[in-house]
Coordinates of C-alpha atoms and ligand atoms in Angstrom, one line a residue:
M299 CA 98.8 92.8 110.9
R300 CA 100.5 91.5 107.9
D301 CA 103.3 92.0 105.3
I302 CA 102.2 92.6 101.9
L303 CA 105.0 91.2 99.6
P304 CA 105.6 91.4 95.7
P305 CA 104.1 90.1 93.4
E306 CA 100.8 90.9 95.3
S307 CA 101.9 94.4 96.2
A308 CA 101.7 95.4 92.6
L309 CA 98.1 94.4 92.5
W310 CA 97.7 96.7 95.7
A311 CA 99.3 99.4 93.5
R312 CA 97.1 98.8 90.5
I313 CA 93.9 99.3 92.7
E314 CA 95.5 102.5 94.3
D315 CA 96.5 103.9 91.0
Q316 CA 93.0 103.3 89.3
A317 CA 91.2 104.9 92.3
R318 CA 93.5 108.1 92.1
A319 CA 92.6 108.2 88.3
V320 CA 88.8 107.7 88.9
F321 CA 88.3 109.8 92.0
L322 CA 90.2 112.6 90.2
A323 CA 87.9 112.4 87.3
Y324 CA 85.1 113.1 89.7
N325 CA 86.8 115.9 91.0
Y326 CA 87.8 114.6 94.4
Q327 CA 91.3 115.7 95.8
E328 CA 93.5 113.9 97.9
I329 CA 93.7 114.4 102.0
R330 CA 96.1 112.9 104.1
T331 CA 95.3 112.9 107.8
P332 CA 97.5 111.6 110.6
I333 CA 97.1 108.0 111.8
V334 CA 96.9 108.8 115.5
E335 CA 94.1 111.0 116.6
P336 CA 92.8 111.9 120.2
T337 CA 90.6 109.0 121.4
S338 CA 87.7 111.5 121.9
L339 CA 87.3 112.2 118.3
F340 CA 86.1 108.6 117.7
V341 CA 84.0 108.3 120.8
R342 CA 82.4 111.3 119.6
S343 CA 81.8 110.3 115.8
V344 CA 81.6 106.6 115.6
G345 CA 79.9 106.4 118.9
E346 CA 80.6 105.0 122.3
E347 CA 78.3 102.2 122.1
T348 CA 79.5 100.7 119.0
D349 CA 81.8 97.7 118.8
I350 CA 84.7 99.9 117.2
V351 CA 85.0 102.2 120.0
G352 CA 83.7 99.6 122.7
K353 CA 86.1 96.9 122.2
E354 CA 88.2 97.3 118.8
M355 CA 90.4 100.5 119.3
Y356 CA 94.1 100.6 120.1
T357 CA 94.1 103.2 122.6
W358 CA 96.7 104.3 125.0
T359 CA 97.7 107.2 127.6
D360 CA 100.5 109.4 126.1
R361 CA 103.3 110.7 128.4
D362 CA 101.3 113.9 129.0
E363 CA 98.2 111.8 130.0
S364 CA 96.3 112.4 127.0
S365 CA 94.4 109.5 125.4
L366 CA 95.3 108.7 122.0
T367 CA 94.1 106.1 119.4
L368 CA 95.2 104.6 116.1
R369 CA 92.5 105.5 113.8
P370 CA 90.0 102.7 113.3
E371 CA 88.3 104.7 110.2
A372 CA 89.1 107.9 108.5
T373 CA 85.9 109.5 108.2
A374 CA 86.0 111.2 111.7
S375 CA 89.5 112.3 110.8
V376 CA 88.6 114.0 107.7
M377 CA 85.7 115.9 109.4
R378 CA 88.0 117.0 112.2
A379 CA 90.3 118.5 109.4
Y380 CA 87.6 119.9 107.5
I381 CA 86.6 121.8 110.9
E382 CA 90.2 122.7 112.1
H383 CA 91.1 124.1 108.7
R384 CA 87.9 125.8 108.1
L385 CA 87.6 124.1 104.8
D386 CA 83.6 125.0 104.9
Q387 CA 84.8 128.3 103.7
R388 CA 85.7 127.1 100.4
I389 CA 83.2 127.1 97.6
G390 CA 80.9 124.1 96.5
V391 CA 81.1 120.6 97.7
K392 CA 84.5 119.6 99.1
K393 CA 85.4 116.2 97.7
Y394 CA 88.2 114.5 99.3
F395 CA 89.7 111.0 98.9
Y396 CA 92.1 109.1 101.0
M397 CA 94.0 105.9 101.3
G398 CA 95.8 104.1 104.2
P399 CA 95.8 102.0 107.0
M400 CA 93.2 101.6 109.8
F401 CA 93.4 99.6 113.0
R402 CA 90.7 97.5 114.8
R403 CA 91.5 94.8 117.3
E404 CA 88.9 92.4 115.8
R405 CA 89.3 88.5 115.7
P406 CA 91.2 87.9 112.5
Q407 CA 89.9 85.9 109.8
K408 CA 89.9 85.9 106.0
G409 CA 89.3 89.6 104.7
R410 CA 89.5 90.7 108.5
Y411 CA 92.7 92.2 109.9
R412 CA 93.9 94.4 112.6
Q413 CA 95.9 96.7 110.4
F414 CA 93.8 97.0 107.2
F415 CA 93.6 99.3 104.3
Q416 CA 90.8 101.6 103.1
I417 CA 90.4 103.6 100.0
G418 CA 87.6 106.2 100.9
A419 CA 86.1 109.4 99.7
E420 CA 83.9 112.0 101.4
A421 CA 81.7 114.8 99.7
I422 CA 81.0 117.4 102.2
G423 CA 78.7 120.6 101.9
S424 CA 75.6 119.3 100.3
E425 CA 72.5 117.3 101.3
S426 CA 71.4 116.8 97.7
P427 CA 70.4 113.2 96.8
V428 CA 72.3 114.1 93.5
V429 CA 75.7 113.7 95.7
D430 CA 74.4 110.4 97.1
A431 CA 73.9 109.0 93.6
E432 CA 77.1 110.4 92.2
V433 CA 79.2 108.7 94.9
I434 CA 77.5 105.5 94.2
E435 CA 78.1 105.8 90.3
M436 CA 81.7 106.8 91.0
L437 CA 82.1 103.3 92.7
V438 CA 80.3 101.4 90.1
D439 CA 82.5 103.0 87.5
Y440 CA 85.6 102.3 89.7
L441 CA 85.2 98.8 90.2
G442 CA 84.0 98.3 86.6
R443 CA 87.1 99.6 85.5
L444 CA 89.0 97.2 87.8
G445 CA 87.1 94.2 86.2
V446 CA 85.1 93.6 89.5
S447 CA 81.5 92.1 88.9
G448 CA 79.2 90.1 90.7
Y449 CA 78.8 92.3 93.8
D450 CA 75.5 93.3 95.0
L451 CA 74.6 97.0 96.2
L452 CA 72.4 97.1 99.1
V453 CA 70.9 100.7 100.2
N454 CA 68.7 101.9 103.0
S455 CA 67.8 105.1 104.8
V456 CA 68.6 105.2 108.5
G457 CA 66.6 108.6 109.1
C458 CA 67.6 111.5 110.6
K459 CA 67.7 113.3 114.3
Q460 CA 64.0 114.1 113.8
C461 CA 62.6 110.8 112.8
R462 CA 65.1 108.4 114.6
P463 CA 63.8 109.1 118.3
A464 CA 60.3 107.6 117.3
Y465 CA 61.9 104.6 115.7
H466 CA 64.3 104.2 118.8
T467 CA 61.4 104.3 121.1
A468 CA 59.4 101.6 118.8
L469 CA 62.4 99.6 118.7
R470 CA 63.2 99.7 122.3
D471 CA 59.7 98.6 123.0
A472 CA 59.9 95.5 120.9
L473 CA 63.2 94.6 122.2
A474 CA 61.8 94.9 126.0
L475 CA 59.8 91.8 125.1
V476 CA 62.5 89.8 123.4
S477 CA 66.0 91.0 124.5
G478 CA 66.1 88.7 127.3
T479 CA 66.6 85.7 124.9
M480 CA 69.4 87.3 122.8
C481 CA 73.1 87.6 123.0
V482 CA 74.5 89.3 126.0
D483 CA 75.8 92.2 123.6
C484 CA 72.1 92.7 122.4
Q485 CA 70.9 92.8 125.9
R486 CA 73.1 95.7 126.5
R487 CA 72.5 97.5 123.3
A488 CA 68.8 97.2 123.6
E489 CA 69.2 99.5 126.5
T490 CA 71.8 101.8 125.4
N491 CA 71.7 101.9 121.4
P492 CA 68.9 99.8 120.1
M493 CA 69.7 100.1 116.4
R494 CA 73.1 98.5 116.9
V495 CA 70.9 95.2 117.6
L496 CA 70.2 95.2 114.0
D497 CA 73.8 95.0 113.3
C498 CA 74.2 91.9 115.3
K499 CA 75.7 88.7 113.5
I500 CA 75.1 86.1 116.1
P501 CA 72.9 83.3 114.1
A502 CA 70.6 82.5 117.0
D503 CA 69.4 86.2 117.2
Q504 CA 68.6 86.6 113.5
P505 CA 65.0 85.1 113.6
I506 CA 64.3 87.7 116.7
I507 CA 65.9 90.5 114.6
E508 CA 63.9 89.6 111.5
K509 CA 60.6 90.4 113.5
L510 CA 61.8 93.8 114.8
P511 CA 60.2 97.0 113.5
T512 CA 62.0 98.5 110.5
L513 CA 63.3 102.0 109.9
A514 CA 61.2 102.4 106.9
G515 CA 57.9 102.8 108.6
S516 CA 59.2 105.6 110.8
L517 CA 61.1 107.8 108.4
C518 CA 60.0 111.5 108.3
E519 CA 58.7 113.2 105.0
G520 CA 62.1 114.6 104.2
C521 CA 63.9 111.4 104.8
K522 CA 61.2 109.4 102.7
N523 CA 61.6 112.0 99.9
H524 CA 65.4 112.2 100.1
F525 CA 65.5 108.4 99.9
A526 CA 63.0 108.1 97.0
Q527 CA 65.0 110.7 95.0
V528 CA 68.4 108.7 95.5
Q529 CA 66.4 105.5 94.2
L530 CA 65.1 107.4 91.1
L531 CA 68.6 108.7 90.6
L532 CA 70.0 105.3 90.7
N533 CA 67.3 103.9 88.3
S534 CA 68.2 106.5 86.0
R535 CA 71.7 105.8 85.8
G536 CA 71.0 102.0 85.4
I537 CA 72.5 101.0 88.7
A538 CA 71.1 98.0 90.2
Y539 CA 70.4 98.1 94.0
T540 CA 68.3 96.1 96.7
V541 CA 66.9 98.3 99.5
T542 CA 67.9 96.5 102.8
A543 CA 65.9 97.4 105.7
R544 CA 68.4 96.2 108.4
L545 CA 71.4 98.1 106.7
V546 CA 72.0 100.3 109.8
R547 CA 76.0 100.2 109.4
G548 CA 78.2 99.8 112.5
L549 CA 79.1 103.6 113.1
D550 CA 76.5 105.9 114.9
Y551 CA 77.1 108.9 112.8
Y552 CA 75.1 107.9 109.9
T553 CA 71.9 109.6 108.7
R554 CA 69.7 109.0 105.7
T555 CA 71.4 107.1 103.0
T556 CA 73.5 104.2 103.9
F557 CA 74.9 101.6 101.4
E558 CA 77.4 98.7 101.2
F559 CA 78.7 96.6 98.3
V560 CA 78.9 93.0 99.2
H561 CA 80.6 90.3 96.9
G562 CA 79.9 86.6 97.4
S563 CA 83.8 85.6 96.9
L564 CA 84.7 87.1 100.3
G565 CA 82.9 84.6 102.6
A566 CA 81.8 85.5 106.0
Q567 CA 83.5 89.0 105.7
N568 CA 81.5 89.9 102.5
T569 CA 81.4 93.4 102.7
L570 CA 83.8 95.0 100.0
L571 CA 82.8 98.5 101.1
G572 CA 80.3 100.6 103.2
G573 CA 79.5 104.3 103.1
G574 CA 76.5 106.6 103.9
R575 CA 75.5 110.0 104.6
Y576 CA 76.6 111.7 108.0
D577 CA 74.7 115.2 107.9
G578 CA 75.2 115.9 111.8
L579 CA 78.6 114.7 112.2
S580 CA 80.2 118.2 111.9
E581 CA 78.0 119.7 114.6
D582 CA 78.5 116.6 116.9
L583 CA 82.5 117.5 116.6
G584 CA 81.5 121.2 117.4
G585 CA 82.0 122.3 113.6
P586 CA 79.3 124.2 111.3
P587 CA 76.5 122.5 109.6
A588 CA 78.3 120.3 107.0
P589 CA 76.3 117.6 105.5
G590 CA 78.4 115.0 103.8
I591 CA 78.3 111.6 102.4
G592 CA 81.1 109.0 101.7
F593 CA 82.4 105.5 101.6
S594 CA 85.2 103.4 102.5
I595 CA 86.4 100.4 100.2
G596 CA 88.3 97.6 102.2
E597 CA 91.3 97.3 100.3
D598 CA 92.5 94.0 101.5
R599 CA 88.9 92.6 100.5
L600 CA 89.2 94.4 96.9
V601 CA 92.5 92.7 96.5
L602 CA 91.0 88.9 97.6
T603 CA 88.1 89.7 95.2
L604 CA 90.2 90.5 92.2
Q605 CA 92.7 87.4 93.0
D606 CA 89.6 85.5 93.0
V607 CA 88.2 86.8 89.5
A608 CA 91.4 86.6 87.7
P609 CA 91.6 83.7 85.4
K610 CA 93.4 80.6 86.4
S611 CA 96.1 81.2 83.8
E612 CA 96.9 84.3 85.1
K613 CA 97.5 83.1 88.6
D614 CA 99.8 80.2 87.4
Q615 CA 102.4 82.6 86.0
P616 CA 105.4 83.4 87.9
D617 CA 104.5 87.2 88.0
A618 CA 100.8 86.3 88.9
L619 CA 98.8 89.5 89.2
G620 CA 101.9 91.5 89.5
A621 CA 104.0 93.6 87.2
R622 CA 105.3 91.8 84.2
L623 CA 108.9 92.4 83.6
P624 CA 109.5 93.6 79.8
L625 CA 112.9 93.0 79.4
Y626 CA 115.9 91.1 81.2
I627 CA 119.3 91.6 79.8
A628 CA 122.0 88.8 80.1
W629 CA 125.5 89.9 79.6
M630 CA 128.9 88.1 79.3
G631 CA 132.0 90.0 80.1
E632 CA 132.7 93.5 81.2
V633 CA 132.3 95.3 78.1
A634 CA 129.1 93.6 77.5
Y635 CA 127.9 94.8 80.9
R636 CA 128.6 98.5 79.9
R637 CA 126.5 98.2 76.8
A638 CA 123.8 96.4 78.9
A639 CA 123.9 99.5 81.1
E640 CA 123.6 102.0 78.3
I641 CA 120.6 100.2 76.7
A642 CA 118.8 99.6 80.0
R643 CA 119.4 103.2 80.8
E644 CA 117.8 104.3 77.4
I645 CA 114.9 102.0 78.0
R646 CA 114.4 102.9 81.4
N647 CA 114.3 106.5 80.8
H648 CA 111.0 105.8 79.0
G649 CA 109.4 104.1 82.1
V650 CA 109.8 100.5 80.7
A651 CA 111.2 98.1 83.5
V652 CA 114.5 96.5 82.9
E653 CA 116.4 94.1 84.8
I654 CA 120.0 93.4 84.2
A655 CA 121.7 90.3 85.3
A656 CA 123.6 90.7 88.5
D657 CA 126.6 88.9 87.3
S658 CA 128.4 87.7 84.0
M659 CA 127.0 84.1 83.6
K660 CA 126.3 81.3 81.3
L661 CA 123.4 81.9 78.9
K662 CA 121.7 78.8 80.0
R663 CA 121.6 80.1 83.6
S664 CA 120.6 83.8 82.6
L665 CA 117.7 82.2 80.8
E666 CA 116.5 80.2 83.6
I667 CA 116.4 83.1 86.0
A668 CA 114.7 85.4 83.4
S669 CA 112.1 82.5 83.0
K670 CA 111.6 82.3 86.8
I671 CA 111.2 86.1 87.4
G672 CA 108.6 86.3 84.5
A673 CA 110.7 88.3 82.0
Q674 CA 108.8 88.6 78.7
R675 CA 111.8 89.2 76.7
V676 CA 115.5 88.6 77.1
L677 CA 118.5 90.6 75.4
I678 CA 121.5 88.6 75.1
I679 CA 124.8 90.6 74.8
G680 CA 128.2 88.6 74.6
D681 CA 131.3 89.0 72.5
Q682 CA 130.0 88.2 69.1
E683 CA 127.0 90.6 69.7
L684 CA 129.3 93.2 70.5
A685 CA 131.4 92.9 67.6
E686 CA 128.5 92.9 65.4
G687 CA 126.4 95.5 67.1
R688 CA 123.5 93.2 66.9
Y689 CA 121.9 91.5 69.7
Q690 CA 120.0 88.4 70.3
L691 CA 116.4 89.0 71.5
K692 CA 114.6 86.1 73.0
N693 CA 110.7 86.1 73.3
M694 CA 110.3 83.9 76.4
A695 CA 106.5 82.9 75.6
T696 CA 107.2 81.6 72.1
G697 CA 111.1 80.8 72.4
E698 CA 111.4 82.8 69.1
Q699 CA 114.9 84.5 68.9
R700 CA 116.0 87.2 66.4
S701 CA 118.9 89.5 66.2
V702 CA 118.2 93.4 66.7
T703 CA 120.3 96.5 66.8
A704 CA 119.9 98.9 69.7
E705 CA 117.9 101.4 67.5
E706 CA 115.5 98.5 66.5
L707 CA 115.1 97.4 70.2
L708 CA 114.0 101.1 71.0
V709 CA 111.5 101.0 68.3
I710 CA 110.2 97.5 69.7
Y711 CA 109.4 99.3 73.0
D712 CA 108.0 102.3 71.1
Q713 CA 110.9 104.4 72.4
P714 CA 112.2 107.3 70.6
L715 CA 116.0 107.3 70.3
S716 CA 117.4 109.1 73.2
D717 CA 119.7 112.3 72.5
P718 CA 123.4 111.0 72.8
E719 CA 124.2 114.3 74.8
V720 CA 121.7 113.5 77.5
C721 CA 122.6 109.7 77.7
A722 CA 126.2 109.7 77.5
P723 CA 127.1 106.4 78.5
E724 CA 129.1 106.1 81.6
A725 CA 131.1 103.1 80.3
D726 CA 132.7 105.5 77.8
K727 CA 134.2 107.6 80.6
G728 CA 136.0 104.5 81.9
T729 CA 133.9 103.6 84.6
T730 CA 133.7 100.0 85.7
P731 CA 130.6 97.9 86.1
Ligands
LIG1080 P1 83.3 100.6 107.9 O1 81.9 99.7 107.3 O2 83.6 100.2 109.3 O3 83.1 101.9 107.4 O4 84.5 100.2 107.1 C1 84.4 100.0 105.5 C2 85.1 98.8 104.8 O5 86.3 98.7 105.5 C3 84.3 97.5 105.2 O6 83.2 97.5 104.5 C4 85.4 96.5 104.9 O7 85.5 96.3 103.6 C5 86.5 97.2 105.3 N1 86.8 96.7 106.6 C6 86.4 97.1 108.1 N2 87.1 96.6 109.0 C7 87.9 95.8 108.6 C8 89.0 94.7 109.0 N3 89.1 94.4 110.1 N4 89.7 94.1 108.1 C9 89.8 94.2 106.8 N5 88.8 95.3 106.2 C10 88.0 95.8 107.1 C11 84.0 103.0 107.5 O8 84.9 102.6 107.9 C12 83.3 104.3 107.3 N6 84.4 105.3 107.6 C13 82.9 104.4 105.8 C14 82.4 105.8 105.4 C15 83.1 106.7 104.8 N7 81.3 106.2 105.8 C16 81.1 107.5 105.3 N8 82.3 107.7 104.8

């Protein structure tokens, strides 16, 4: 678990703002669910035999003896809320997005944390492959707008409740012959939940896993058609993908379409985001039929990817990948401070960030501070400027300095002049700085 500090936090905000803008454009609405849920919710949805439930959850017994868990993911919570609030009674496909912290007690490494952040979305109420394709299209759109490229989209179909039992049997039979030579976890999984073996990351097990039967051969007609439709719709949108037979994902609720976006810049933890369909999840939780599909982006990993693709020149700046400060105001003397505060108020009123020097100080010192905090321009207000009603404006990138009036300054920031009634300067009422 870690702190996220400025200037990096500005990149997080940009990622979240862009997600909101794009998801809203696809008619998703925000949902916020609690960080703590009954443990049984995740056992029933993510699955008892998964790594998440088996060994990664932060679970404790509350004072009333109920077992509670810090959410390791949010799809189960969204479905719980969907059932609890009878959201099925609303018309059409219900589309929700969320962002926030998730908790898994994994071994920390680059891109893997115990408190990490996801940005996710769920579309509930339709089995149509059109929804699958639109979900993926939205992700491609979002990553494109953020300037993320160079990822690979992997897709697969993990079948449904009808065709999966036959595959389980085939897999179990194949595993019976080889699991003795695999890792301890796989030996157990071979008995309890054979599909989880495909998810194993132990290098020595990989050649064995490569030879196991794949799901593709066991899909029923319905699942085969659904997957073919999804692929046709992706093709028609010009979205490139690779069908990856081993992509079963680490959670048990998936049916049919599963997908991941992987990015080379991330190293071992290269999955930027993952998602898929969960057509039986609502019923598993005691709800009405509510087929759905969604995804969660690992926000920590998206940040790492964006930091990696940012041009070096951008990283070297003091405000690297953070918000730039448009204006720093240096002032000398109490009267100058009042004028500085007035000007700052007018510019801030229009949403432009302004920092006023905390103290009256020598110009040289002010300029040093302004440069270190990455100010684009510095406005200088001293006795002479006050007397003339013209201020020195220094462009920190070019070093160019010119004299401007307050009105000209507002024009530079494309600001309409404020109404003097609304913006009556405090200083004129005799307040001290
Ligand atoms: P997941 O694959 O478990 O799926 O997680 C989604 C993403 O969260 C991963 O691809 C990764 O980027 C990020 N992530 C997972 N664990 C960590 C960690 N320890 N540290 C940093 N990032 C991590 C889900 O959670 C599903 N709820 C996705 C979904 C939504 N499926 C349908 N709807």
